[in-house]
Short mmCIF file of C-alpha atoms in Angstrom, two decimals:
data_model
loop_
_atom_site.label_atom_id
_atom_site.label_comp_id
_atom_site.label_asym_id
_atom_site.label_seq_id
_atom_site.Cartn_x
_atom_site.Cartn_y
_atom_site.Cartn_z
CA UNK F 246 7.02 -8.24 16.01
CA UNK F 247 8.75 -11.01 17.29
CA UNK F 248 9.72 -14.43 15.95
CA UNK F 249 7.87 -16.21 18.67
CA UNK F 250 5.00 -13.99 17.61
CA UNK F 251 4.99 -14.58 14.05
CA UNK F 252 5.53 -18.32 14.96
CA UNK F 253 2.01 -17.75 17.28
CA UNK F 254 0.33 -16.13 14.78
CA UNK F 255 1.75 -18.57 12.01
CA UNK F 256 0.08 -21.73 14.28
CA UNK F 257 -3.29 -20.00 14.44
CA UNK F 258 -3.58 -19.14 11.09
CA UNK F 259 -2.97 -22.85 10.39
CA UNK F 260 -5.26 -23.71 13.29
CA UNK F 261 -8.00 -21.70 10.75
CA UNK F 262 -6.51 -23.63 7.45
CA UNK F 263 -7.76 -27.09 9.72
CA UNK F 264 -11.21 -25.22 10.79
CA UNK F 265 -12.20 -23.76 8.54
CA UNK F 266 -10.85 -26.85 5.63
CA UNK F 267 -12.74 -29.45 7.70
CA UNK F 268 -16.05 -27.72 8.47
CA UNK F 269 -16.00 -27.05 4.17
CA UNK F 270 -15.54 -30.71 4.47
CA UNK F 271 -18.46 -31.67 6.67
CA UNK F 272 -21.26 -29.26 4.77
CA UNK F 273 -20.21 -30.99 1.39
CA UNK F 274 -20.96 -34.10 2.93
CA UNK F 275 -23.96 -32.53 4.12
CA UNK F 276 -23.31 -32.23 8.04
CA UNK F 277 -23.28 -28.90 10.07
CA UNK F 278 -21.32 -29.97 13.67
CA UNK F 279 -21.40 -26.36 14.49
CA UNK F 280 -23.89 -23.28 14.09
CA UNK F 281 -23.11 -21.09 11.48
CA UNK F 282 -22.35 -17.92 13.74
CA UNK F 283 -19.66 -20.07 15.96
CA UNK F 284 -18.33 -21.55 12.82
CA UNK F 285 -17.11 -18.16 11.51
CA UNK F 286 -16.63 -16.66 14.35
CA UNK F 287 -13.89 -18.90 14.76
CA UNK F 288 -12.49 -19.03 11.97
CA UNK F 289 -12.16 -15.07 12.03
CA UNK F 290 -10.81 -15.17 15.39
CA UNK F 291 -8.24 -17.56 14.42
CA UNK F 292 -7.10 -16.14 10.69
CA UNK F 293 -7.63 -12.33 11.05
CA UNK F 294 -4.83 -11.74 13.50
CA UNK F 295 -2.30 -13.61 11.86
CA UNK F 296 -3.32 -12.59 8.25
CA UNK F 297 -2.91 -9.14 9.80
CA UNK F 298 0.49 -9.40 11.19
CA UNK F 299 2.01 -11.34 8.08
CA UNK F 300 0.87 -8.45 5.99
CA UNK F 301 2.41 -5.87 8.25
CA UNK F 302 6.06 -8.08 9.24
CA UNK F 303 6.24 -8.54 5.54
CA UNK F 304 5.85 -4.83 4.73
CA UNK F 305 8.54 -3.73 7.32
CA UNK F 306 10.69 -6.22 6.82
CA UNK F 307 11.04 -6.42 3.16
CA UNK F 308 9.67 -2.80 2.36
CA UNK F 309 7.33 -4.58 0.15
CA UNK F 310 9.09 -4.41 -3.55
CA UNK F 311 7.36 -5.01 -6.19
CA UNK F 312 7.94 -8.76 -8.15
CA UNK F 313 10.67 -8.35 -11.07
CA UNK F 314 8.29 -10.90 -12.92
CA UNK F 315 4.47 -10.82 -12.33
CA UNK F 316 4.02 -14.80 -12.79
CA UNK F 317 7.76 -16.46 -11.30
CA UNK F 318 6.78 -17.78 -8.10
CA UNK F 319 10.34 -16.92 -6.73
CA UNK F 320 9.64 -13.17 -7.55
CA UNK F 321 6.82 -13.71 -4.67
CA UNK F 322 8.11 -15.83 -2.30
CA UNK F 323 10.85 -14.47 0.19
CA UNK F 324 14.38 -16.83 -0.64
CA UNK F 325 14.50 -18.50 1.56
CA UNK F 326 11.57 -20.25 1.98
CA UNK F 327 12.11 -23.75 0.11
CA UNK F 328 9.99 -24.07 -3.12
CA UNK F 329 7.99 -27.06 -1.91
CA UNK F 330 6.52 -24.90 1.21
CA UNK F 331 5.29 -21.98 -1.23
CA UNK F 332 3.61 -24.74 -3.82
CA UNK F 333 1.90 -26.40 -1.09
CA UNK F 334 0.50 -23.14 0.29
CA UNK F 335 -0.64 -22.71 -3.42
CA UNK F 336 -2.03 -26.00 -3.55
CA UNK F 337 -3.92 -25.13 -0.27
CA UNK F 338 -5.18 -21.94 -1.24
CA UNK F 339 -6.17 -23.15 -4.62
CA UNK F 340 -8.53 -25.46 -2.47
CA UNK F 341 -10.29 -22.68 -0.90
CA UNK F 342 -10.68 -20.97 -4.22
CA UNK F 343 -12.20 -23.46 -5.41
CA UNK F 344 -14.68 -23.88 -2.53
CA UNK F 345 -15.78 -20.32 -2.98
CA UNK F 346 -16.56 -21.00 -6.95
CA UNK F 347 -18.27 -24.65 -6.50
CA UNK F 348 -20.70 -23.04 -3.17
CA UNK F 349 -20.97 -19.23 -5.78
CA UNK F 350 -22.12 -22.05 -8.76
CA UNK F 351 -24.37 -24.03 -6.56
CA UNK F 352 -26.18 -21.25 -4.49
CA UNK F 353 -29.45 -20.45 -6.44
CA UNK F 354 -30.54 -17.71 -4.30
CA UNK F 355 -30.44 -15.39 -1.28
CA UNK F 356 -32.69 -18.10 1.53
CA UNK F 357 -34.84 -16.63 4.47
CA UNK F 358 -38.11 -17.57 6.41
CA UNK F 359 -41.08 -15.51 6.22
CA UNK F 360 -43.12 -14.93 9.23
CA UNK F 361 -45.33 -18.26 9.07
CA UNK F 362 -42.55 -20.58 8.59
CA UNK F 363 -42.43 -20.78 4.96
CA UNK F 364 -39.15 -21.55 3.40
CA UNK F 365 -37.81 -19.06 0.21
CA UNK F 366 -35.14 -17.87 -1.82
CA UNK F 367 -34.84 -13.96 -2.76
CA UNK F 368 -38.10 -13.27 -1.33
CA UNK F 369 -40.39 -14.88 -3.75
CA UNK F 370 -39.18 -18.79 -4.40
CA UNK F 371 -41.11 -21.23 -1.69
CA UNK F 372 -38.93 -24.16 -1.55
CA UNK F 373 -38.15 -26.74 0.59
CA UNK F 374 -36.51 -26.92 4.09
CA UNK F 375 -33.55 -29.17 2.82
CA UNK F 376 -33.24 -26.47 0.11
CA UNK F 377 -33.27 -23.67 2.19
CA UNK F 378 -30.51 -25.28 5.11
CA UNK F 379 -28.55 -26.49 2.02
CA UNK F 380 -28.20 -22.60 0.26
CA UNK F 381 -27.64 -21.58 4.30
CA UNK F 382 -24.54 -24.29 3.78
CA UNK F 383 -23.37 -22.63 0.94
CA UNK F 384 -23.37 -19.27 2.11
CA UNK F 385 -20.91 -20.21 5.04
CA UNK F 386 -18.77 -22.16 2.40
CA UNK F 387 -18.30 -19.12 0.95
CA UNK F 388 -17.24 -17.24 4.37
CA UNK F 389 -15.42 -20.18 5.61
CA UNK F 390 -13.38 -20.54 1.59
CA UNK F 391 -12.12 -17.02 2.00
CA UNK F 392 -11.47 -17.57 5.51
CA UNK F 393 -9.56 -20.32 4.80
CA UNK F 394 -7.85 -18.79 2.03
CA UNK F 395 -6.81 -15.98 4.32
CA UNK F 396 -5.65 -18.61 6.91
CA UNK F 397 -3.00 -20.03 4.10
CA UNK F 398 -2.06 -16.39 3.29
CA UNK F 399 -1.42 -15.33 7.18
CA UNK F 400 0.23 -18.78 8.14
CA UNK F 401 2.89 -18.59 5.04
CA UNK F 402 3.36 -14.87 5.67
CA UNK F 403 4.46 -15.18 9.21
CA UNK F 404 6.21 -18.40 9.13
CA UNK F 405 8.39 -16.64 5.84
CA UNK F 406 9.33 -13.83 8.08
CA UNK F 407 9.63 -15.28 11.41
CA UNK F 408 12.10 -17.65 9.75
CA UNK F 409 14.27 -15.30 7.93
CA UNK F 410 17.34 -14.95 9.30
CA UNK F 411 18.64 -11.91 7.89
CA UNK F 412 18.25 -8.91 9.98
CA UNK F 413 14.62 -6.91 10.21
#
């Protein structure tokens, strides 16, 4: 793949670090500025791509070696990609993990509407319509978290190879 490629793929996959980031953002605070369906669709159509080709440039172009020490971050990160890029992606990616966790410790159930219009959780639970819309937010916190973590994965990979300039 090319370097303009990577670089493509590299801006989309950052593209889904913003989208995906600020719609987590906007259902904590309890808004939903987008359907659910459009939300990750988007998201998907913006990280899988990239997350895809950073995985594969990587493999071909370092013939994927495994880290002389499991926990050194500069075992993991290619060298020449300065220190303070690969901490920030942590940082980043740290943020979606924790996303996932807060929306897995929050969600109290599985929601859905029976046929009359009554609101419930794993098939048996009536609750509330707030209830029900806010366990529908966490459920695409949890798709837009690993999204998002994906996003930070794909973006790093691609920019890291599409700025190496030792030969593929």
């Amino acid at each position: 793949m090319s370097r303009r490629g990577l670089l493509l793929y590299s801006v989309l996959c950052g593209a889904g670090v913003l989208w995906s980031g600020g719609l987590i953002v906007a259902l904590a605070l309890g808004h939903r500025p987008v359907d659910k369906v459009v939300a990750v669709g988007l998201a998907a159509l913006l990280t899988v791509p990239g997350f895809a080709s950073g995985i594969l440039s990587n493999r071909r172009g370092y013939r994927t070696r495994q880290p002389r020490r499991l926990w050194a971050l500069a075992s993991w990160v290619p060298p020449h990609v300065p220190v303070w890029a690969a901490i920030a992606a942590g940082v980043v990616f740290f943020g979606f993990w924790l996303a996932i966790v807060l929306a897995f410790v929050t969600l109290k159930g599985n929601p859905g509407v029976r046929p009359d219009g009554t609101y419930i959780l794993d098939e048996t639970t009536v609750v509330s319509r707030e209830t029900y819309e806010r366990q529908v937010d966490h459920q695409q916190q949890i798709s837009l978290g690993v999204l998002g973590a994906f996003a930070v994965g794909g973006a790093f990979l691609c920019a890291a190879r599409a700025t190496d300039h030792e030969p593929a």
